[in-house]
Coordinates of N, CA, C and O in Angstrom, one line a residue:
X1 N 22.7 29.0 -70.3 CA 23.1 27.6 -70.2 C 24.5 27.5 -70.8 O 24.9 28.2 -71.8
X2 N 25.2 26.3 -70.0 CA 26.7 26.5 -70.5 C 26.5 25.4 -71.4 O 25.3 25.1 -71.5
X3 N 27.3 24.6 -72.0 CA 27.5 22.9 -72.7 C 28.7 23.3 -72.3 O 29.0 24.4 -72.2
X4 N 29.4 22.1 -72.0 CA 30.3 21.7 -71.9 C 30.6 20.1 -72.2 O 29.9 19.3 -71.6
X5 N 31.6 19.8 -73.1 CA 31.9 18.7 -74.0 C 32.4 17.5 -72.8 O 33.1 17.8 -71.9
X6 N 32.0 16.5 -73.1 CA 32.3 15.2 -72.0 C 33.6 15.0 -72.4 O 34.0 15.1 -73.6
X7 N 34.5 14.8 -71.4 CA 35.9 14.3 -71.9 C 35.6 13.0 -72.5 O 34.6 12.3 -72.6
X8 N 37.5 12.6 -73.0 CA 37.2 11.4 -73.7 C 37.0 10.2 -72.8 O 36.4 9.2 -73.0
X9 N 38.1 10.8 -71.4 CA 38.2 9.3 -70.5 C 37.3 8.8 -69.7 O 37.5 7.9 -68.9
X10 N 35.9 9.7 -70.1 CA 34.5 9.6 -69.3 C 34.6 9.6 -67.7 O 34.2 8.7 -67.0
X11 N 35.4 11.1 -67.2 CA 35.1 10.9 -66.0 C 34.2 11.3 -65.1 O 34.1 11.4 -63.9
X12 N 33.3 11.5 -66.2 CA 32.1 12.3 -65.7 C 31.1 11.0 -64.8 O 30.2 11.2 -64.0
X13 N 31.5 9.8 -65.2 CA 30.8 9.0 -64.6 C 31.2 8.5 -63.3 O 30.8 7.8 -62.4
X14 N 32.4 9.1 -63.6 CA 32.6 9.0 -61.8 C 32.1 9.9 -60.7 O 32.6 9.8 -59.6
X15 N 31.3 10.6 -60.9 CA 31.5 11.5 -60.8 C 29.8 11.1 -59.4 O 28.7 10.6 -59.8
X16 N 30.1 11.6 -57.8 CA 29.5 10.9 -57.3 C 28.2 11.6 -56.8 O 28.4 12.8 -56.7
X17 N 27.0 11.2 -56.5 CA 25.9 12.5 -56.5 C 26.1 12.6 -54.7 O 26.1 13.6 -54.1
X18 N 26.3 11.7 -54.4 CA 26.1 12.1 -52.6 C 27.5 13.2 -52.0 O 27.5 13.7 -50.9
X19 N 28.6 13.5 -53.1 CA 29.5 14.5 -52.8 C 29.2 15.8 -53.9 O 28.7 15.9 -55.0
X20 N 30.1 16.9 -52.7 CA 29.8 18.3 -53.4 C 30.9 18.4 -54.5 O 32.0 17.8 -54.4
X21 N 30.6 19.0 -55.5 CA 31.5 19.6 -56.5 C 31.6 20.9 -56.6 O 30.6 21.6 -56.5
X22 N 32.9 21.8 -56.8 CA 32.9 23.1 -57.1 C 33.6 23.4 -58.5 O 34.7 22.9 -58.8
X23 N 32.9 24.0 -59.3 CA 33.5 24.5 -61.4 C 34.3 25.7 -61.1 O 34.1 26.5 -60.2
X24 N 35.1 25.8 -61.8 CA 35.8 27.5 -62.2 C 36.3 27.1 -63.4 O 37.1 26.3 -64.0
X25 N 35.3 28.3 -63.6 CA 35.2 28.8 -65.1 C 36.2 30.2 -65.3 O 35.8 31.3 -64.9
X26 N 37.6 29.9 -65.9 CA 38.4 31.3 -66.4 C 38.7 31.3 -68.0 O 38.6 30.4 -68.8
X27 N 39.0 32.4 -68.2 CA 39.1 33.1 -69.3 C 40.5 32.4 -70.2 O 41.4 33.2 -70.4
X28 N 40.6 31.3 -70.7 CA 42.4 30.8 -71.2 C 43.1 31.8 -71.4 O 42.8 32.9 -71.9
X29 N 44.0 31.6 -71.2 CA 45.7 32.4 -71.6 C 46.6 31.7 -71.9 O 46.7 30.5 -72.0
X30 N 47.3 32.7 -72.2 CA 48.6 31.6 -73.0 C 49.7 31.8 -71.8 O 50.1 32.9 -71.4
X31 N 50.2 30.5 -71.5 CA 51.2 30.4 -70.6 C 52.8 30.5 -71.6 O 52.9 30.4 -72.8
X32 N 53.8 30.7 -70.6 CA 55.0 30.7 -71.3 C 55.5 29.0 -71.4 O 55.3 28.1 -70.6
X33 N 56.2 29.0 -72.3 CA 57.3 27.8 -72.4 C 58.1 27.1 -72.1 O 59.0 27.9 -71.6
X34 N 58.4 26.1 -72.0 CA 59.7 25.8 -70.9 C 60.7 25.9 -71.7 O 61.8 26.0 -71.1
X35 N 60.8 26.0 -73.1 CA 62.0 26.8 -73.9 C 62.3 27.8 -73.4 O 63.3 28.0 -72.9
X36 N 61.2 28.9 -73.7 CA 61.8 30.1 -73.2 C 62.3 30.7 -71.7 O 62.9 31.8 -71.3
X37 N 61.5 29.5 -70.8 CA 62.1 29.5 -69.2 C 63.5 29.1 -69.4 O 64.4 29.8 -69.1
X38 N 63.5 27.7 -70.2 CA 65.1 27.5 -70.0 C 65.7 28.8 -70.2 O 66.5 29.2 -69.3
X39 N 65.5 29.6 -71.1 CA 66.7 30.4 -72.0 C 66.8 31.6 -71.1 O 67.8 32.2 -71.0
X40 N 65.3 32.1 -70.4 CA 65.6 33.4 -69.6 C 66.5 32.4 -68.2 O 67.2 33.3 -67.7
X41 N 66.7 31.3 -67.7 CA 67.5 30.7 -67.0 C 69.0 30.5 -67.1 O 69.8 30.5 -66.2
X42 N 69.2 30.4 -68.4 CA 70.6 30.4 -68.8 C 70.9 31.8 -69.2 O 72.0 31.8 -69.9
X43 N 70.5 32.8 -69.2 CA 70.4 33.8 -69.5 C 70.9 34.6 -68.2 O 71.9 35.4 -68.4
X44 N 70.4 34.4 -67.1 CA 70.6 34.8 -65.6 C 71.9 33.9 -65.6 O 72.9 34.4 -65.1
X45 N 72.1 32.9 -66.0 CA 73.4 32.4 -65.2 C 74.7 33.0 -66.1 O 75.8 33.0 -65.7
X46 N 74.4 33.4 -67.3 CA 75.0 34.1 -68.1 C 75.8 35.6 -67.5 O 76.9 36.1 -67.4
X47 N 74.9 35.9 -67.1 CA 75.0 37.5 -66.6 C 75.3 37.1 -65.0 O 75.7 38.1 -64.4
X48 N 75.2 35.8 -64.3 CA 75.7 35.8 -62.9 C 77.3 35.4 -62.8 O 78.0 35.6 -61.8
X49 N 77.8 35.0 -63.9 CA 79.1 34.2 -64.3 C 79.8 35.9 -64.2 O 80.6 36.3 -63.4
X50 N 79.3 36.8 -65.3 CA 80.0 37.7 -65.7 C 79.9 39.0 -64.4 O 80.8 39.9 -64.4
X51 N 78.9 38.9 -63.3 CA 79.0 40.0 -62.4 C 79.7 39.0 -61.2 O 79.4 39.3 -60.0
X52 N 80.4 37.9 -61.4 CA 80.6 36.8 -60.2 C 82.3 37.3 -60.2 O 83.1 37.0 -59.3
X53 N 82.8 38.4 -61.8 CA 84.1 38.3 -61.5 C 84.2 39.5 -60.6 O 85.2 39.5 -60.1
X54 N 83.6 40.3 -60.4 CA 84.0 41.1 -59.2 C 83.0 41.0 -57.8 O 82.4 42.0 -57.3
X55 N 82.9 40.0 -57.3 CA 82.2 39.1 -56.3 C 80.9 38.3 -56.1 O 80.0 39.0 -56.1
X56 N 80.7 37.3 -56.0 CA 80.4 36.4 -56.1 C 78.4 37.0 -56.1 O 77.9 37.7 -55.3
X57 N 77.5 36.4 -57.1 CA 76.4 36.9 -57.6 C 75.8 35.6 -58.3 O 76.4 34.9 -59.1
X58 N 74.5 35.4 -57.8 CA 73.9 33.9 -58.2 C 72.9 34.0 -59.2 O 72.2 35.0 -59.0
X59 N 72.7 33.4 -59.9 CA 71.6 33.6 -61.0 C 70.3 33.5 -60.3 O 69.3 33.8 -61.0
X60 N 69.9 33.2 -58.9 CA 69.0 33.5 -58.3 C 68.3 35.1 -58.4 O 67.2 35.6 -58.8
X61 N 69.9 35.7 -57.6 CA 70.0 37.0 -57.6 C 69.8 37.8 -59.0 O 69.5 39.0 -59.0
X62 N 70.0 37.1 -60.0 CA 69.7 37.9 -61.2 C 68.4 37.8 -61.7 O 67.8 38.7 -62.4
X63 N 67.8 36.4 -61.1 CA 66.3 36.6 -61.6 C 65.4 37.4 -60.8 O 64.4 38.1 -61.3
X64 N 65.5 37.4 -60.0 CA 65.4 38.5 -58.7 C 65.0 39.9 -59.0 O 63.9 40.5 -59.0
X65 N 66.3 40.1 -59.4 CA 66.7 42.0 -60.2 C 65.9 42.1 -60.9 O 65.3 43.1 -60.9
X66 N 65.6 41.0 -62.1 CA 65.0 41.4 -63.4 C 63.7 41.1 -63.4 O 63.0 41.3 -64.4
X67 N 62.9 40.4 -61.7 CA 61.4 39.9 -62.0 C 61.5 41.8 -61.4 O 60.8 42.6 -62.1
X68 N 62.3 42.4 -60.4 CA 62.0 43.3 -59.9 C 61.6 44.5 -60.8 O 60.5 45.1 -60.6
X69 N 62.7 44.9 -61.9 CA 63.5 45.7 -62.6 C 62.1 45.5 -63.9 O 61.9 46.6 -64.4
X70 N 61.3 44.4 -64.6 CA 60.6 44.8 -65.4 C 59.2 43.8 -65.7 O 58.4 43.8 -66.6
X71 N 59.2 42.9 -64.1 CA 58.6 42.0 -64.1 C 56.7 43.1 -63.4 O 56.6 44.3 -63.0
X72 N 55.7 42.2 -63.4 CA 54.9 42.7 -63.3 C 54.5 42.8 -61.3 O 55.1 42.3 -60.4
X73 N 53.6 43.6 -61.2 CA 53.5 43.8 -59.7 C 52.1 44.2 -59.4 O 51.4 44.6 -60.3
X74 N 51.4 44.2 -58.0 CA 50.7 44.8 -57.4 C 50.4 45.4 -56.7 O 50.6 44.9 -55.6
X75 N 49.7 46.6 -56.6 CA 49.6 46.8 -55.2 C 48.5 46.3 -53.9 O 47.3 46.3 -54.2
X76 N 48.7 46.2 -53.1 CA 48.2 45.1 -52.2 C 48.1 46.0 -50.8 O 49.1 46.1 -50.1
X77 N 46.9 46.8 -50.5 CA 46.7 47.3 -48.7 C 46.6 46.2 -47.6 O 45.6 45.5 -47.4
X78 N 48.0 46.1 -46.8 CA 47.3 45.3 -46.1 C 47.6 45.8 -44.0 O 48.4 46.5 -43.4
X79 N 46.9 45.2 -43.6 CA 46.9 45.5 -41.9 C 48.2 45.7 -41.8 O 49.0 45.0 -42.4
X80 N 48.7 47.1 -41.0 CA 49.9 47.3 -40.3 C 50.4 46.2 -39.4 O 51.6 46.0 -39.3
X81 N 49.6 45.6 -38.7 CA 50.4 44.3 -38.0 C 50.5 43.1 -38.9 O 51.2 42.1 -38.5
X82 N 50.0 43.0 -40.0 CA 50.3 41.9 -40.9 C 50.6 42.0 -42.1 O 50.1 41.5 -43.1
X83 N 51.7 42.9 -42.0 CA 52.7 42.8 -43.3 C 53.8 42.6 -43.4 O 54.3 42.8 -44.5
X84 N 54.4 42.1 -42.3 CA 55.5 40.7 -42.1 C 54.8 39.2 -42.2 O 55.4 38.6 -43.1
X85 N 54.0 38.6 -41.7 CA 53.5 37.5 -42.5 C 52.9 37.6 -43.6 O 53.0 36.5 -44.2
X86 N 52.2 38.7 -44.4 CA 51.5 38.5 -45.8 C 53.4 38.5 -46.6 O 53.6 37.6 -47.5
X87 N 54.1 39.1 -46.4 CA 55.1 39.2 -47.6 C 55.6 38.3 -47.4 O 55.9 37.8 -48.5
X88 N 56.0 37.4 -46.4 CA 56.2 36.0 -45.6 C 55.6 35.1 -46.5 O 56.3 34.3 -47.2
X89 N 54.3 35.0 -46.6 CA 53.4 34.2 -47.1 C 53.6 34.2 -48.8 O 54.0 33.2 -49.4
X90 N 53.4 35.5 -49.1 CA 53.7 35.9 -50.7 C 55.0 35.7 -51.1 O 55.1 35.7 -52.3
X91 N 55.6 35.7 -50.6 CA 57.2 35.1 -51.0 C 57.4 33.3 -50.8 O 58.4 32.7 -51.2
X92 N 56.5 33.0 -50.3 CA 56.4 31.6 -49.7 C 55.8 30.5 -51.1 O 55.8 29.3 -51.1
X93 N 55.5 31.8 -52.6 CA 55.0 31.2 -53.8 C 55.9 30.7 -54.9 O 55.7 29.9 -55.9
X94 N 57.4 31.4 -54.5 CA 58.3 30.9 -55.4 C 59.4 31.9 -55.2 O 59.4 32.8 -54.4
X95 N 60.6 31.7 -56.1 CA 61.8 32.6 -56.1 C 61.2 33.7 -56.8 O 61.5 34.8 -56.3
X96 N 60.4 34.0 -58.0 CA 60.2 35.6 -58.3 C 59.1 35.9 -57.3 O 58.3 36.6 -57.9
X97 N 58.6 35.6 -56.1 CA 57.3 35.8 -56.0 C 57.9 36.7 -54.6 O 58.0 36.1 -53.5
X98 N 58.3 38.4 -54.8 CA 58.8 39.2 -54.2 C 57.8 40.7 -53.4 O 57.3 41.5 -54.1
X99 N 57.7 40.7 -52.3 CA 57.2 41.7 -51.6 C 58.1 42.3 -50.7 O 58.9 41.8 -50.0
X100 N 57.6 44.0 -50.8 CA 57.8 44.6 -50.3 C 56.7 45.7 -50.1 O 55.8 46.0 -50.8
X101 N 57.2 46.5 -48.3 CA 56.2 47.1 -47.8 C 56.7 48.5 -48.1 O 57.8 49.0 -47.7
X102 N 55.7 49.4 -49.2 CA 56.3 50.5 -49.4 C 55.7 51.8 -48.4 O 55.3 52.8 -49.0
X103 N 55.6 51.6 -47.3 CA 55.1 52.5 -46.6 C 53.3 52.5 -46.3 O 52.7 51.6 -46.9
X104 N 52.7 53.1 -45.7 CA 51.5 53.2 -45.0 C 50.7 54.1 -46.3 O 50.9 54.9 -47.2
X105 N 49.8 53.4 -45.9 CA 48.6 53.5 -47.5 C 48.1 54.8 -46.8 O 47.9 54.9 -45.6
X106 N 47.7 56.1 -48.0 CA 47.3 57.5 -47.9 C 45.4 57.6 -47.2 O 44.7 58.3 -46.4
X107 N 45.2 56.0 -48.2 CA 43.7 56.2 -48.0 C 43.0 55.0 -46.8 O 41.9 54.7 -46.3
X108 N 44.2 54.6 -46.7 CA 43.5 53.4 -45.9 C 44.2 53.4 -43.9 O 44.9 52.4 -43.5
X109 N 43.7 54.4 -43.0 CA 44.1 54.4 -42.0 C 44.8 52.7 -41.4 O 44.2 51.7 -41.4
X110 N 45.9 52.8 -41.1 CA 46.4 52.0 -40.1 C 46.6 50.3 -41.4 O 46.2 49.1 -41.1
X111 N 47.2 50.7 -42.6 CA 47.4 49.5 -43.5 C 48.5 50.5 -44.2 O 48.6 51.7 -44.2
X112 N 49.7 49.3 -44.7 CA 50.5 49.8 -45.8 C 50.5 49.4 -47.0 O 49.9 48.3 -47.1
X113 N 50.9 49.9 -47.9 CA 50.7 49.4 -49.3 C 52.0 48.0 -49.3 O 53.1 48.1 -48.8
X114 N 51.7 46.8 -50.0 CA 53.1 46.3 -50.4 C 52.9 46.4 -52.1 O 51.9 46.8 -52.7
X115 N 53.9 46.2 -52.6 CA 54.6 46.1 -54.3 C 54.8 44.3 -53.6 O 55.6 43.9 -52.7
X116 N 54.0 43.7 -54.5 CA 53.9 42.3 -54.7 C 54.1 41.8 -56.0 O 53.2 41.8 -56.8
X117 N 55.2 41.5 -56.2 CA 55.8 41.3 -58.0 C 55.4 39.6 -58.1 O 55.7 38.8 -57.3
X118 N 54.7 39.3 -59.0 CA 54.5 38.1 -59.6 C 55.5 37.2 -60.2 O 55.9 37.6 -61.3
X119 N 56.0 35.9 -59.8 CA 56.6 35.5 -60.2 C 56.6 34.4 -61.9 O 55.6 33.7 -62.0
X120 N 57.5 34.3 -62.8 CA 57.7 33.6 -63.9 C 56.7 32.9 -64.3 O 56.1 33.0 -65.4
X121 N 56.4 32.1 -63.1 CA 55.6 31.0 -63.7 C 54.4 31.1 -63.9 O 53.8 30.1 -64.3
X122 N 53.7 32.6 -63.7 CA 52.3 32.6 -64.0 C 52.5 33.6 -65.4 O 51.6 33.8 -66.1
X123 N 53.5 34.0 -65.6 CA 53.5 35.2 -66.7 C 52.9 34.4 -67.8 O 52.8 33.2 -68.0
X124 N 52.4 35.8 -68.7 CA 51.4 35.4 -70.4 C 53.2 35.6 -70.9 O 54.3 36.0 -70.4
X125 N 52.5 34.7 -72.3 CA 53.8 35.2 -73.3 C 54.0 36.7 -73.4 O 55.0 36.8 -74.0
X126 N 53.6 38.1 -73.1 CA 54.0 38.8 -73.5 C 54.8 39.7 -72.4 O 55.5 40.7 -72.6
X127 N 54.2 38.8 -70.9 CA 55.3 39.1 -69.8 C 56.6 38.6 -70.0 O 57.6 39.3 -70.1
X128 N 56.6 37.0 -69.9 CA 58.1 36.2 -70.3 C 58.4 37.0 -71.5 O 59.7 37.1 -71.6
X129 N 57.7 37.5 -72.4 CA 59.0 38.3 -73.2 C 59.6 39.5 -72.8 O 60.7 40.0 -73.3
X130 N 58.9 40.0 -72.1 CA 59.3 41.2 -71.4 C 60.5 40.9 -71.0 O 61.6 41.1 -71.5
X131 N 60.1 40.1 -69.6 CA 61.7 39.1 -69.2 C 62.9 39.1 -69.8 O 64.0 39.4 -69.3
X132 N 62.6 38.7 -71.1 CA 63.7 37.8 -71.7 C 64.4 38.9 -72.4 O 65.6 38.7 -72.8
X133 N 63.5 40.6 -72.8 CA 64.6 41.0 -73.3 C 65.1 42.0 -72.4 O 65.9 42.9 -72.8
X134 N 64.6 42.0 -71.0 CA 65.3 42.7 -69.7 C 66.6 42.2 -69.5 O 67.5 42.8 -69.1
X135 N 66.4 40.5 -69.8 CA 67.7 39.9 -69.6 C 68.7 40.3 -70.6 O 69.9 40.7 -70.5
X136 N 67.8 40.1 -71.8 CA 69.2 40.0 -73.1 C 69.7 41.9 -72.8 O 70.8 42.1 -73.1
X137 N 69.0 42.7 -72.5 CA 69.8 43.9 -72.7 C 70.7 43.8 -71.5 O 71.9 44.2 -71.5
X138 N 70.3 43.2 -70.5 CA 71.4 43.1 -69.5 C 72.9 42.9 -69.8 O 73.9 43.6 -69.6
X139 N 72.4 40.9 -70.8 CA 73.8 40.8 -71.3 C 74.3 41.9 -71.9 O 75.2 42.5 -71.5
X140 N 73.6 42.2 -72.8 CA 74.4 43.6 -73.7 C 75.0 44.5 -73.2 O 76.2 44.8 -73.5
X141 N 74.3 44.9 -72.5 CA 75.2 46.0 -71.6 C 76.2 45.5 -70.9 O 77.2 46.2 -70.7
X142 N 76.3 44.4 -70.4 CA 77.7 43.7 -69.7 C 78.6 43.2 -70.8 O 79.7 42.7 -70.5
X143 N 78.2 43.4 -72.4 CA 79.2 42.7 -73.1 C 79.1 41.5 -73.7 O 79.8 41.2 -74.7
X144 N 78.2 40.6 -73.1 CA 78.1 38.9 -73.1 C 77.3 38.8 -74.5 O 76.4 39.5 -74.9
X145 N 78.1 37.6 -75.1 CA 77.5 37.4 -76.6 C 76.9 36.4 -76.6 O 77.2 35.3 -76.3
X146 N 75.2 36.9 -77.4 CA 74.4 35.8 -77.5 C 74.3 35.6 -78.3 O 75.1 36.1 -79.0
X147 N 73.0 34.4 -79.2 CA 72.3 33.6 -79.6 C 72.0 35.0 -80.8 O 72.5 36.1 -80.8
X148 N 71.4 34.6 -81.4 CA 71.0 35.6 -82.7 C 69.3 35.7 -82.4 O 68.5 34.8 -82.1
X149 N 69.2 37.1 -82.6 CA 67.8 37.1 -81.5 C 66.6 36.4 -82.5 O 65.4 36.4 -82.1
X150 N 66.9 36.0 -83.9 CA 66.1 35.1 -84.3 C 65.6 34.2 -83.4 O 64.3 34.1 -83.3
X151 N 66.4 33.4 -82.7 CA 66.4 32.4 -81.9 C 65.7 32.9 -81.2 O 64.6 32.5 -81.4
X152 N 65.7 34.0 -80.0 CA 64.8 34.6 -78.8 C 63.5 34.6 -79.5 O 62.6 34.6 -78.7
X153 N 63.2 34.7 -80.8 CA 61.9 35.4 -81.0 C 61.2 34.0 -81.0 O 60.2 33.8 -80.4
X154 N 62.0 32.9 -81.9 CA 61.7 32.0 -82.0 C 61.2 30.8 -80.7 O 60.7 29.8 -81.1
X155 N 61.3 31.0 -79.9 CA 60.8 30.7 -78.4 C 59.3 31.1 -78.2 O 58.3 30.5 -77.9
X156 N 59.5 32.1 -78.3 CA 58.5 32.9 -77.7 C 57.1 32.7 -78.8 O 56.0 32.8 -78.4
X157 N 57.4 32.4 -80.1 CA 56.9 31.8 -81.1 C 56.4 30.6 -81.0 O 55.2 30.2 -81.3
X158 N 57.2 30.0 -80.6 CA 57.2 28.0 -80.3 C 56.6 28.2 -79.0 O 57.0 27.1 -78.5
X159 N 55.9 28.8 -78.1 CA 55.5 29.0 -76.9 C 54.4 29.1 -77.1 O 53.7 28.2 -76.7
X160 N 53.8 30.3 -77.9 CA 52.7 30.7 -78.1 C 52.3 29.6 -79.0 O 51.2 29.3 -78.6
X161 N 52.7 28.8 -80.1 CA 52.2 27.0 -81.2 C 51.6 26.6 -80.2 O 50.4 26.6 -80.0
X162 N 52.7 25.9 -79.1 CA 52.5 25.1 -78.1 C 50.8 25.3 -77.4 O 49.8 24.5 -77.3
X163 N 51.0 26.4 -77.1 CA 49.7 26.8 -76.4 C 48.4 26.8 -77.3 O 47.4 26.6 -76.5
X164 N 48.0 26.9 -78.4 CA 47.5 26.5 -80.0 C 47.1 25.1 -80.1 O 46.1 24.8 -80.6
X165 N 48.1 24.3 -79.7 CA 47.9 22.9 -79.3 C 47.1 22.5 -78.9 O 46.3 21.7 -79.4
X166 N 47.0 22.9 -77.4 CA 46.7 22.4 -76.0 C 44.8 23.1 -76.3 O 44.0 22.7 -75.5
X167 N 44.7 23.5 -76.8 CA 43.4 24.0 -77.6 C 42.5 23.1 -78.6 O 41.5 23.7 -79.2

């Protein structure tokens, strides 16, 4: 048997017997921040400014590289004739939400594998931090002077309170 605590705004009494209801029950996680979204955001436009002087490159395109380059992924078998609409569809979830078909699966006759990278907005804090210091080495290696990574840690800090809260 589960309990589960009545909310405060009693909407359980709305709650109607002649319609169906469906529960999901998941495990909490800790979501990221909109601090530290902003900062991996200005972070990409940071690094799009500085690869923009030798032709033109969008902080789109940088978040892109870096969901690619260290963001999380799947692999996903899917039908040989429907792997232009599944990556269609899967890209259809957001700007990091990137597929590709890496060739015809070993074990699975007549399907290919895609690499389906998960976008931002579902990452734990310990993905967005990944992110955030894929980006900052980026800057570094381009040169671009940041924030004192006190500050970086401090996000990811203030991310994870936040989420403490909401608890």
């Amino acid at each position: 048997m589960v309990v589960i605590p009545a909310p405060h705004d009693n909407d359980l009494s709305n709650i109607s017997t002649d319609k169906e209801y469906t529960v999901e029950i998941k495990r909490k996680s800790k979501s990221r921040s909109l601090n530290s979204n902003s900062y991996a955001w200005i972070l990409c436009q940071r690094i799009a400014d500085e690869l923009s002087k030798n032709g033109y490159t969008s902080k789109e395109d940088v978040y892109r590289k870096a969901i690619k380059d260290c963001g999380h992924f799947s692999y996903v078998p899917v039908r040989a004739d429907a792997v232009e609409r599944y990556i269609q569809i899967w890209q259809g979830h957001g700007l990091g939400w990137l597929a590709e078909d890496i060739g015809e699966c070993k074990t699975l006759e007549g399907y290919h594998n895609i690499m389906c990278y998960h976008g931002s907005s579902v990452y734990t804090v310990s993905e967005m931090q990944r992110l955030i210091d894929c980006l900052v080495d980026e800057c570094h290696q381009l040169g671009i002077q940041l924030d004192d990574s006190d500050y970086i840690q401090s996000l990811v800090k203030e991310w994870g309170n936040e989420q403490k809260k909401k608890t």
